[in-house]
Coordinates of N, CA and C in Angstrom, one line a residue:
M1 N -205.5 -60.5 -83.9 CA -205.5 -59.1 -83.6 C -205.0 -58.9 -82.1
A2 N -205.4 -59.8 -81.3 CA -205.0 -59.6 -79.9 C -203.5 -59.7 -79.7
V3 N -202.9 -60.5 -80.5 CA -201.4 -60.6 -80.4 C -200.7 -59.4 -80.9
V4 N -201.2 -58.9 -81.9 CA -200.7 -57.7 -82.5 C -200.8 -56.5 -81.5
F5 N -201.9 -56.4 -80.8 CA -202.2 -55.3 -79.9 C -201.2 -55.4 -78.7
R6 N -201.1 -56.7 -78.3 CA -200.2 -56.9 -77.1 C -198.8 -56.4 -77.4
R7 N -198.3 -56.8 -78.6 CA -196.9 -56.4 -79.0 C -196.8 -54.9 -79.2
T8 N -197.8 -54.4 -79.8 CA -197.8 -52.9 -79.9 C -197.7 -52.2 -78.6
H9 N -198.6 -52.7 -77.7 CA -198.6 -52.1 -76.3 C -197.3 -52.2 -75.6
F10 N -196.7 -53.4 -75.8 CA -195.4 -53.7 -75.2 C -194.3 -52.7 -75.7
W11 N -194.2 -52.5 -77.0 CA -193.2 -51.6 -77.5 C -193.5 -50.1 -77.1
W12 N -194.7 -49.8 -77.1 CA -195.1 -48.4 -76.7 C -194.7 -48.2 -75.2
A13 N -195.0 -49.1 -74.4 CA -194.6 -48.9 -73.0 C -193.1 -48.9 -72.8
A14 N -192.4 -49.7 -73.6 CA -190.9 -49.6 -73.5 C -190.4 -48.3 -73.9
A15 N -190.9 -47.7 -75.0 CA -190.5 -46.4 -75.5 C -190.7 -45.3 -74.4
V16 N -191.9 -45.4 -73.8 CA -192.2 -44.4 -72.8 C -191.2 -44.5 -71.6
A17 N -190.9 -45.7 -71.2 CA -189.9 -45.9 -70.1 C -188.5 -45.4 -70.4
V18 N -188.1 -45.6 -71.7 CA -186.8 -45.1 -72.1 C -186.8 -43.6 -72.1
L19 N -187.8 -42.9 -72.6 CA -187.9 -41.5 -72.6 C -187.9 -40.9 -71.2
A20 N -188.6 -41.6 -70.3 CA -188.7 -41.1 -68.9 C -187.3 -41.2 -68.2
A21 N -186.6 -42.3 -68.5 CA -185.3 -42.5 -67.9 C -184.3 -41.4 -68.4
A22 N -184.4 -41.1 -69.7 CA -183.6 -40.1 -70.2 C -183.8 -38.7 -69.6
A23 N -185.1 -38.4 -69.4 CA -185.5 -37.1 -68.8 C -185.0 -37.0 -67.4
L24 N -185.1 -38.1 -66.6 CA -184.5 -38.1 -65.2 C -183.0 -37.9 -65.2
T25 N -182.3 -38.5 -66.2 CA -180.9 -38.4 -66.2 C -180.5 -37.0 -66.5
A26 N -181.2 -36.3 -67.5 CA -180.9 -34.9 -67.8 C -181.1 -34.0 -66.7
C27 N -182.2 -34.2 -65.9 CA -182.5 -33.4 -64.7 C -181.5 -33.6 -63.6
G28 N -181.0 -34.8 -63.5 CA -180.1 -35.1 -62.4 C -178.6 -34.7 -62.6
S29 N -178.3 -34.3 -63.8 CA -176.9 -33.9 -64.0 C -176.9 -32.5 -64.4
D30 N -175.8 -31.8 -64.2 CA -175.6 -30.4 -64.5 C -174.5 -30.3 -65.6
D31 N -175.0 -30.1 -66.9 CA -174.1 -30.1 -68.0 C -173.6 -28.7 -68.4
R32 N -174.0 -27.7 -67.5 CA -173.7 -26.4 -67.9 C -172.2 -26.2 -67.7
A33 N -171.6 -25.5 -68.7 CA -170.1 -25.2 -68.7 C -169.8 -24.1 -67.7
E34 N -168.7 -24.3 -67.0 CA -168.2 -23.3 -66.1 C -167.8 -22.0 -66.9
P35 N -168.2 -20.8 -66.4 CA -167.8 -19.6 -67.1 C -166.2 -19.5 -67.1
A36 N -165.7 -19.0 -68.3 CA -164.3 -18.9 -68.4 C -163.7 -17.8 -67.5
A37 N -162.6 -18.1 -66.9 CA -162.0 -17.1 -66.1 C -161.4 -16.0 -66.9
A38 N -161.3 -14.8 -66.4 CA -160.7 -13.7 -67.1 C -159.2 -13.9 -67.1
P39 N -158.6 -13.6 -68.2 CA -157.1 -13.8 -68.3 C -156.4 -13.0 -67.3
T40 N -155.4 -13.5 -66.7 CA -154.6 -12.8 -65.7 C -153.1 -12.8 -66.1
T41 N -152.4 -11.9 -65.6 CA -150.9 -11.8 -65.8 C -150.2 -12.2 -64.6
G42 N -149.0 -12.8 -64.8 CA -148.3 -13.3 -63.6 C -147.9 -12.2 -62.7
S43 N -147.6 -11.0 -63.2 CA -147.2 -9.9 -62.4 C -147.5 -8.6 -63.1
A44 N -147.8 -7.6 -62.3 CA -148.1 -6.3 -62.8 C -146.9 -5.6 -63.5
V45 N -147.1 -5.0 -64.7 CA -146.0 -4.4 -65.4 C -145.8 -2.9 -64.9
A46 N -144.6 -2.7 -64.4 CA -144.3 -1.4 -63.8 C -144.2 -0.3 -65.0
P47 N -144.8 0.9 -64.8 CA -144.6 1.9 -65.8 C -143.2 2.2 -66.1
T48 N -142.8 2.5 -67.3 CA -141.5 2.8 -67.7 C -141.1 4.2 -67.2
A49 N -140.0 4.2 -66.4 CA -139.5 5.5 -65.9 C -138.8 6.3 -67.0
T50 N -139.1 7.6 -67.0 CA -138.5 8.5 -68.0 C -137.6 9.5 -67.3
A51 N -136.5 9.7 -67.9 CA -135.5 10.7 -67.3 C -136.1 12.1 -67.4
P52 N -135.9 12.9 -66.4 CA -136.3 14.3 -66.4 C -135.7 15.0 -67.6
P53 N -136.4 16.0 -68.2 CA -135.8 16.7 -69.3 C -134.6 17.5 -68.9
A54 N -133.6 17.6 -69.8 CA -132.4 18.4 -69.4 C -132.8 19.9 -69.3
P55 N -132.2 20.6 -68.4 CA -132.5 22.0 -68.2 C -132.2 22.8 -69.5
P56 N -133.1 23.7 -69.8 CA -132.8 24.5 -71.1 C -131.6 25.4 -71.0
P57 N -131.0 25.7 -72.1 CA -129.8 26.6 -72.1 C -130.3 28.0 -71.5
Q58 N -129.3 28.7 -70.9 CA -129.7 29.9 -70.3 C -130.1 31.0 -71.3
G59 N -129.6 30.9 -72.5 CA -129.9 31.9 -73.4 C -129.1 31.8 -74.7
K60 N -129.6 32.5 -75.7 CA -128.9 32.5 -77.0 C -128.2 33.8 -77.2
L61 N -127.1 33.8 -78.0 CA -126.4 35.0 -78.2 C -127.1 35.9 -79.2
R62 N -127.0 37.2 -79.0 CA -127.6 38.2 -79.9 C -126.7 38.2 -81.2
G63 N -127.3 38.2 -82.3 CA -126.6 38.4 -83.5 C -126.4 39.9 -83.9
Y64 N -125.3 40.2 -84.6 CA -125.1 41.6 -85.0 C -124.9 41.5 -86.6
G65 N -125.5 42.5 -87.2 CA -125.4 42.5 -88.7 C -124.4 43.4 -89.2
T66 N -124.0 44.5 -88.5 CA -123.0 45.4 -89.0 C -122.0 45.8 -87.9
V67 N -120.9 46.4 -88.3 CA -119.9 46.9 -87.4 C -120.5 48.1 -86.7
R68 N -121.3 48.8 -87.3 CA -122.0 50.0 -86.6 C -122.8 49.5 -85.4
Q69 N -123.5 48.4 -85.6 CA -124.3 47.8 -84.4 C -123.4 47.4 -83.3
L70 N -122.3 46.8 -83.6 CA -121.3 46.4 -82.6 C -120.8 47.6 -81.9
T71 N -120.4 48.7 -82.7 CA -119.8 49.9 -82.1 C -120.8 50.6 -81.2
E72 N -122.1 50.7 -81.6 CA -123.1 51.4 -80.8 C -123.4 50.6 -79.5
T73 N -123.2 49.3 -79.5 CA -123.6 48.5 -78.3 C -122.4 48.4 -77.3
A74 N -121.2 48.4 -77.8 CA -120.0 48.1 -77.0 C -119.8 49.2 -76.0
D75 N -119.3 48.8 -74.8 CA -118.8 49.8 -73.8 C -117.4 50.2 -74.1
L76 N -116.7 49.3 -74.9 CA -115.3 49.6 -75.1 C -114.9 48.9 -76.4
V77 N -114.2 49.6 -77.3 CA -113.6 49.0 -78.6 C -112.1 49.3 -78.5
V78 N -111.4 48.2 -78.5 CA -109.9 48.4 -78.4 C -109.2 47.5 -79.4
R79 N -108.0 47.9 -79.7 CA -107.0 47.1 -80.5 C -105.8 46.8 -79.6
G80 N -105.4 45.6 -79.6 CA -104.2 45.2 -78.8 C -103.8 43.8 -79.0
E81 N -103.2 43.2 -78.0 CA -102.6 41.9 -78.0 C -103.0 41.1 -76.8
V82 N -103.3 39.8 -77.0 CA -103.6 39.0 -75.9 C -102.4 38.6 -75.2
A83 N -102.3 38.9 -73.9 CA -101.1 38.6 -73.0 C -101.4 37.5 -72.1
S84 N -100.3 37.0 -71.4 CA -100.5 35.9 -70.5 C -101.3 36.3 -69.3
A85 N -101.4 37.6 -69.0 CA -102.2 38.1 -67.9 C -103.1 39.2 -68.4
G86 N -104.1 38.8 -69.0 CA -105.1 39.8 -69.5 C -104.9 40.2 -70.9
F87 N -105.3 41.4 -71.3 CA -105.2 41.9 -72.6 C -104.6 43.3 -72.6
R88 N -103.5 43.4 -73.4 CA -102.8 44.7 -73.4 C -103.4 45.6 -74.5
V89 N -103.9 46.8 -74.0 CA -104.6 47.7 -74.9 C -103.5 48.6 -75.6
D90 N -103.4 48.5 -76.9 CA -102.5 49.4 -77.7 C -103.2 50.6 -78.2
E91 N -104.5 50.5 -78.4 CA -105.3 51.7 -78.9 C -106.8 51.5 -78.5
V92 N -107.3 52.7 -78.1 CA -108.8 52.7 -77.7 C -109.5 53.4 -78.9
L93 N -110.3 52.6 -79.6 CA -111.0 53.1 -80.8 C -112.3 53.9 -80.3
R94 N -112.9 53.4 -79.3 CA -114.1 54.0 -78.8 C -114.3 53.5 -77.3
A95 N -114.8 54.4 -76.4 CA -115.0 54.0 -75.1 C -116.1 54.9 -74.4
R96 N -116.9 54.3 -73.6 CA -117.7 55.1 -72.7 C -116.9 55.8 -71.7
T97 N -117.3 56.9 -71.3 CA -116.4 57.7 -70.4 C -116.2 57.0 -69.0
D98 N -117.0 56.1 -68.6 CA -116.9 55.5 -67.3 C -116.0 54.3 -67.3
T99 N -115.5 53.9 -68.4 CA -114.7 52.7 -68.4 C -113.3 52.9 -67.8
G100 N -112.7 54.1 -68.0 CA -111.4 54.5 -67.5 C -110.3 53.7 -68.2
V101 N -110.5 53.2 -69.3 CA -109.4 52.4 -70.0 C -108.7 53.3 -71.0
R102 N -107.3 53.3 -70.9 CA -106.5 54.1 -71.8 C -105.5 53.2 -72.5
A103 N -104.9 53.7 -73.6 CA -103.9 52.9 -74.3 C -102.7 52.6 -73.3
G104 N -102.2 51.4 -73.3 CA -101.1 51.0 -72.4 C -101.7 50.3 -71.2
A105 N -103.0 50.3 -71.0 CA -103.5 49.6 -69.9 C -103.6 48.1 -70.2
S106 N -103.8 47.3 -69.1 CA -104.1 45.9 -69.2 C -105.5 45.6 -68.6
I107 N -106.3 45.0 -69.4 CA -107.7 44.7 -68.9 C -107.9 43.2 -68.8
T108 N -108.9 42.9 -67.9 CA -109.2 41.5 -67.7 C -110.4 41.1 -68.6
L109 N -110.2 39.9 -69.3 CA -111.3 39.4 -70.2 C -111.9 38.2 -69.5
A110 N -113.2 38.2 -69.5 CA -114.0 37.0 -69.0 C -114.6 36.3 -70.2
S111 N -114.8 35.0 -70.0 CA -115.5 34.2 -71.0 C -117.0 34.2 -70.8
L112 N -117.7 33.7 -71.8 CA -119.2 33.7 -71.7 C -119.6 32.7 -70.6
D113 N -120.8 32.9 -70.1 CA -121.3 32.0 -69.1 C -121.4 30.6 -69.8
A114 N -121.1 29.6 -69.0 CA -121.0 28.2 -69.5 C -122.4 27.7 -70.0
G115 N -123.5 28.3 -69.4 CA -124.8 27.8 -69.8 C -125.4 28.4 -71.1
V116 N -124.7 29.3 -71.7 CA -125.1 29.9 -72.9 C -125.1 28.9 -74.0
A117 N -126.2 28.9 -74.8 CA -126.4 27.8 -75.8 C -125.3 27.7 -76.8
D118 N -124.8 28.9 -77.2 CA -123.8 28.9 -78.3 C -122.3 28.9 -77.8
M119 N -122.2 28.6 -76.5 CA -120.8 28.6 -75.9 C -119.9 27.6 -76.6
A120 N -120.4 26.5 -77.0 CA -119.6 25.4 -77.5 C -119.0 25.8 -78.9
H121 N -119.5 26.8 -79.5 CA -119.1 27.2 -80.8 C -118.1 28.4 -80.8
M122 N -117.7 28.8 -79.6 CA -116.9 30.0 -79.4 C -115.4 29.6 -79.6
S123 N -114.6 30.5 -80.1 CA -113.2 30.3 -80.2 C -112.5 30.8 -78.9
T124 N -111.2 30.7 -78.8 CA -110.5 31.2 -77.6 C -109.5 32.2 -78.0
L125 N -109.2 33.1 -77.1 CA -108.2 34.2 -77.3 C -106.9 33.6 -76.8
D126 N -105.9 33.4 -77.6 CA -104.6 32.9 -77.2 C -103.6 33.9 -77.2
V127 N -102.6 33.7 -76.3 CA -101.5 34.7 -76.1 C -100.8 34.9 -77.4
G128 N -100.6 36.3 -77.7 CA -99.9 36.7 -78.9 C -100.8 37.1 -80.0
Q129 N -102.1 36.8 -79.9 CA -103.0 37.2 -81.0 C -103.2 38.7 -81.0
R130 N -103.2 39.3 -82.1 CA -103.5 40.7 -82.3 C -104.9 40.9 -82.8
V131 N -105.7 41.6 -82.1 CA -107.1 41.7 -82.4 C -107.7 43.0 -82.1
V132 N -108.9 43.3 -82.7 CA -109.7 44.4 -82.3 C -110.9 43.7 -81.6
L133 N -111.2 44.2 -80.4 CA -112.3 43.6 -79.6 C -113.4 44.6 -79.3
Y134 N -114.7 44.2 -79.5 CA -115.8 45.0 -79.1 C -116.4 44.3 -77.8
L135 N -116.3 45.1 -76.7 CA -116.5 44.6 -75.4 C -117.6 45.2 -74.6
S136 N -118.2 44.4 -73.8 CA -119.2 44.9 -72.8 C -118.5 44.8 -71.4
Q137 N -118.8 45.7 -70.5 CA -118.2 45.7 -69.2 C -119.1 45.0 -68.2
D138 N -118.5 44.1 -67.4 CA -119.2 43.4 -66.3 C -119.5 44.4 -65.2
A139 N -120.8 44.6 -64.9 CA -121.2 45.5 -63.9 C -120.9 44.9 -62.5
G140 N -120.4 45.7 -61.6 CA -120.2 45.2 -60.2 C -118.9 44.4 -60.0
A141 N -118.1 44.2 -61.0 CA -116.8 43.5 -60.8 C -115.8 44.3 -60.0
A142 N -115.1 43.6 -59.2 CA -114.1 44.3 -58.3 C -113.1 45.0 -59.1
T143 N -112.6 44.4 -60.2 CA -111.7 45.1 -61.1 C -112.3 45.1 -62.5
P144 N -112.0 46.1 -63.3 CA -112.6 46.3 -64.7 C -112.5 45.0 -65.4
T145 N -113.6 44.4 -65.7 CA -113.7 43.1 -66.5 C -114.6 43.2 -67.7
F146 N -114.2 42.7 -68.8 CA -114.9 42.8 -70.0 C -115.1 41.5 -70.7
R147 N -116.2 41.4 -71.5 CA -116.5 40.3 -72.3 C -116.7 40.7 -73.8
T148 N -116.3 39.9 -74.7 CA -116.6 40.2 -76.1 C -118.1 40.1 -76.4
L149 N -118.6 41.1 -77.2 CA -120.0 41.1 -77.5 C -120.4 39.8 -78.3
S150 N -121.3 39.0 -77.7 CA -121.8 37.8 -78.3 C -120.7 36.9 -78.8
G151 N -119.7 36.7 -77.9 CA -118.6 35.8 -78.3 C -117.8 36.2 -79.5
D152 N -117.8 35.4 -80.5 CA -116.9 35.7 -81.7 C -117.4 36.9 -82.5
F153 N -118.7 37.3 -82.3 CA -119.1 38.5 -83.1 C -118.2 39.7 -82.8
G154 N -117.7 39.8 -81.6 CA -117.0 40.9 -81.1 C -115.5 40.8 -81.3
V155 N -115.0 39.9 -82.1 CA -113.6 39.6 -82.3 C -113.2 39.8 -83.8
F156 N -112.2 40.6 -84.0 CA -111.6 40.8 -85.4 C -110.1 40.5 -85.3
D157 N -109.6 39.6 -86.1 CA -108.2 39.3 -86.1 C -107.5 40.3 -87.0
V158 N -106.4 40.9 -86.6 CA -105.7 42.0 -87.3 C -104.4 41.4 -87.9
T159 N -104.2 41.7 -89.2 CA -102.9 41.3 -89.8 C -102.4 42.5 -90.5
G160 N -101.1 42.9 -90.2 CA -100.5 44.1 -90.8 C -100.5 45.2 -89.9
A161 N -100.2 46.4 -90.4 CA -100.1 47.6 -89.6 C -100.7 48.8 -90.3
G162 N -101.0 49.8 -89.5 CA -101.6 51.0 -90.1 C -103.1 50.8 -90.5
D163 N -103.6 51.8 -91.2 CA -105.0 51.8 -91.6 C -105.3 50.7 -92.6
D164 N -104.2 50.2 -93.3 CA -104.4 49.2 -94.3 C -104.4 47.8 -93.8
A165 N -104.1 47.7 -92.5 CA -104.1 46.3 -91.8 C -105.4 45.6 -92.1
V166 N -105.4 44.4 -92.3 CA -106.6 43.6 -92.6 C -107.2 43.2 -91.3
A167 N -108.5 43.4 -91.2 CA -109.3 43.0 -90.0 C -110.4 42.0 -90.4
S168 N -110.2 40.8 -89.9 CA -111.1 39.7 -90.4 C -111.9 39.2 -89.2
S169 N -113.2 39.0 -89.4 CA -114.0 38.4 -88.3 C -113.5 37.1 -87.9
R170 N -113.5 36.8 -86.6 CA -113.0 35.6 -86.0 C -113.8 34.4 -86.6
S171 N -115.1 34.5 -86.7 CA -115.9 33.4 -87.1 C -116.5 33.6 -88.5
Q172 N -116.7 32.5 -89.2 CA -117.4 32.6 -90.5 C -118.9 32.8 -90.3
A173 N -119.5 32.1 -89.4 CA -120.9 32.1 -89.2 C -121.3 33.2 -88.2
M174 N -120.6 33.4 -87.2 CA -121.0 34.5 -86.2 C -120.2 35.7 -86.5
A175 N -120.6 36.4 -87.6 CA -119.9 37.6 -88.1 C -120.9 38.6 -88.7
V176 N -120.5 39.8 -88.7 CA -121.3 40.9 -89.3 C -121.2 40.7 -90.8
T177 N -122.1 41.4 -91.6 CA -122.1 41.3 -93.0 C -121.8 42.6 -93.7
G178 N -121.6 43.7 -92.9 CA -121.3 45.0 -93.5 C -120.8 46.0 -92.4
L179 N -120.3 47.1 -92.9 CA -119.8 48.2 -92.0 C -121.0 48.9 -91.4
R180 N -121.8 49.5 -92.2 CA -123.0 50.3 -91.7 C -124.3 49.7 -92.2
T181 N -124.2 48.9 -93.3 CA -125.4 48.3 -93.9 C -125.2 46.8 -94.0
E182 N -126.2 46.0 -93.7 CA -126.1 44.6 -93.8 C -126.2 44.1 -95.3
D183 N -125.5 43.0 -95.5 CA -125.5 42.4 -96.8 C -125.9 41.0 -96.7
A184 N -127.1 40.6 -97.0 CA -127.7 39.3 -96.8 C -126.9 38.2 -97.6
T185 N -126.3 38.6 -98.7 CA -125.6 37.6 -99.5 C -124.3 37.2 -98.9
A186 N -123.8 38.0 -97.9 CA -122.5 37.7 -97.2 C -122.7 36.9 -96.0
S187 N -123.9 36.6 -95.6 CA -124.2 35.9 -94.4 C -123.5 34.5 -94.4
G188 N -122.8 34.1 -93.3 CA -122.2 32.8 -93.2 C -120.9 32.7 -93.9
H189 N -120.3 33.8 -94.4 CA -119.1 33.8 -95.1 C -118.0 34.6 -94.4
G190 N -118.3 35.1 -93.2 CA -117.3 35.9 -92.5 C -117.3 37.3 -93.1
F191 N -116.5 38.2 -92.5 CA -116.4 39.6 -92.9 C -115.0 40.0 -92.8
R192 N -114.6 40.8 -93.9 CA -113.2 41.2 -93.9 C -113.2 42.7 -94.3
T193 N -112.4 43.5 -93.6 CA -112.3 44.9 -93.9 C -110.9 45.4 -93.5
T194 N -110.7 46.7 -93.2 CA -109.4 47.2 -92.8 C -109.5 47.8 -91.4
L195 N -108.4 47.9 -90.8 CA -108.4 48.6 -89.5 C -108.8 50.0 -89.6
G196 N -108.5 50.7 -90.8 CA -108.9 52.1 -91.0 C -110.4 52.2 -91.0
Q197 N -111.1 51.2 -91.7 CA -112.5 51.2 -91.7 C -113.2 51.1 -90.3
L198 N -112.6 50.2 -89.5 CA -113.1 50.0 -88.2 C -112.9 51.3 -87.4
R199 N -111.8 51.9 -87.5 CA -111.6 53.2 -86.9 C -112.6 54.3 -87.3
A200 N -112.9 54.3 -88.6 CA -113.8 55.3 -89.1 C -115.2 55.1 -88.5
V201 N -115.7 53.9 -88.5 CA -117.0 53.6 -87.9 C -117.0 53.9 -86.4
A202 N -115.9 53.6 -85.7 CA -115.8 53.9 -84.3 C -115.9 55.4 -84.0
Q203 N -115.3 56.2 -84.9 CA -115.4 57.6 -84.6 C -116.7 58.2 -85.0
R204 N -117.3 57.7 -86.0 CA -118.6 58.2 -86.5 C -119.5 57.0 -86.9
P205 N -120.2 56.4 -85.9 CA -121.0 55.3 -86.2 C -122.2 55.6 -87.1

């Protein structure tokens, strides 16, 4: 029994020594992991520059539904021919008393302001064209200067002579739809009448 005890004691002491050594080793070393560094970028990303918005158009043109509306708004309604230097007036259909325009006169026509939104869709008045024009007068101009009402709305091309001459709106889209009453079904199809009808509305809107 004495031998067995000695051997048991020996193995017990050895086990205790091994455990003690392991504990000292664990205390002497620092096995804790270093905290992970926050992700970084090589360089800051600059905010994307945006172009400033384009300036808004200065305005939209007023639409007219009838020849009567054009007549009541216009300072001057004339028939004539586009000349190389202005517009030759052959007939005054209607005029405000302060315009001073008479048949045989030559008047100056100005274009719409470039900033008007619908300017890109306007036609031009070319030399030799015979037309009826519904005009507004520029206030404060040194010489009498006029503009067609809302661009093409105020332009009728004339073909033929006399009251039966055909008067057609210059534009299909920018056109009235009736003489004194609007016709919704005619919108976008242009308007066609006679010079005699334009004269009648001019005399009695």
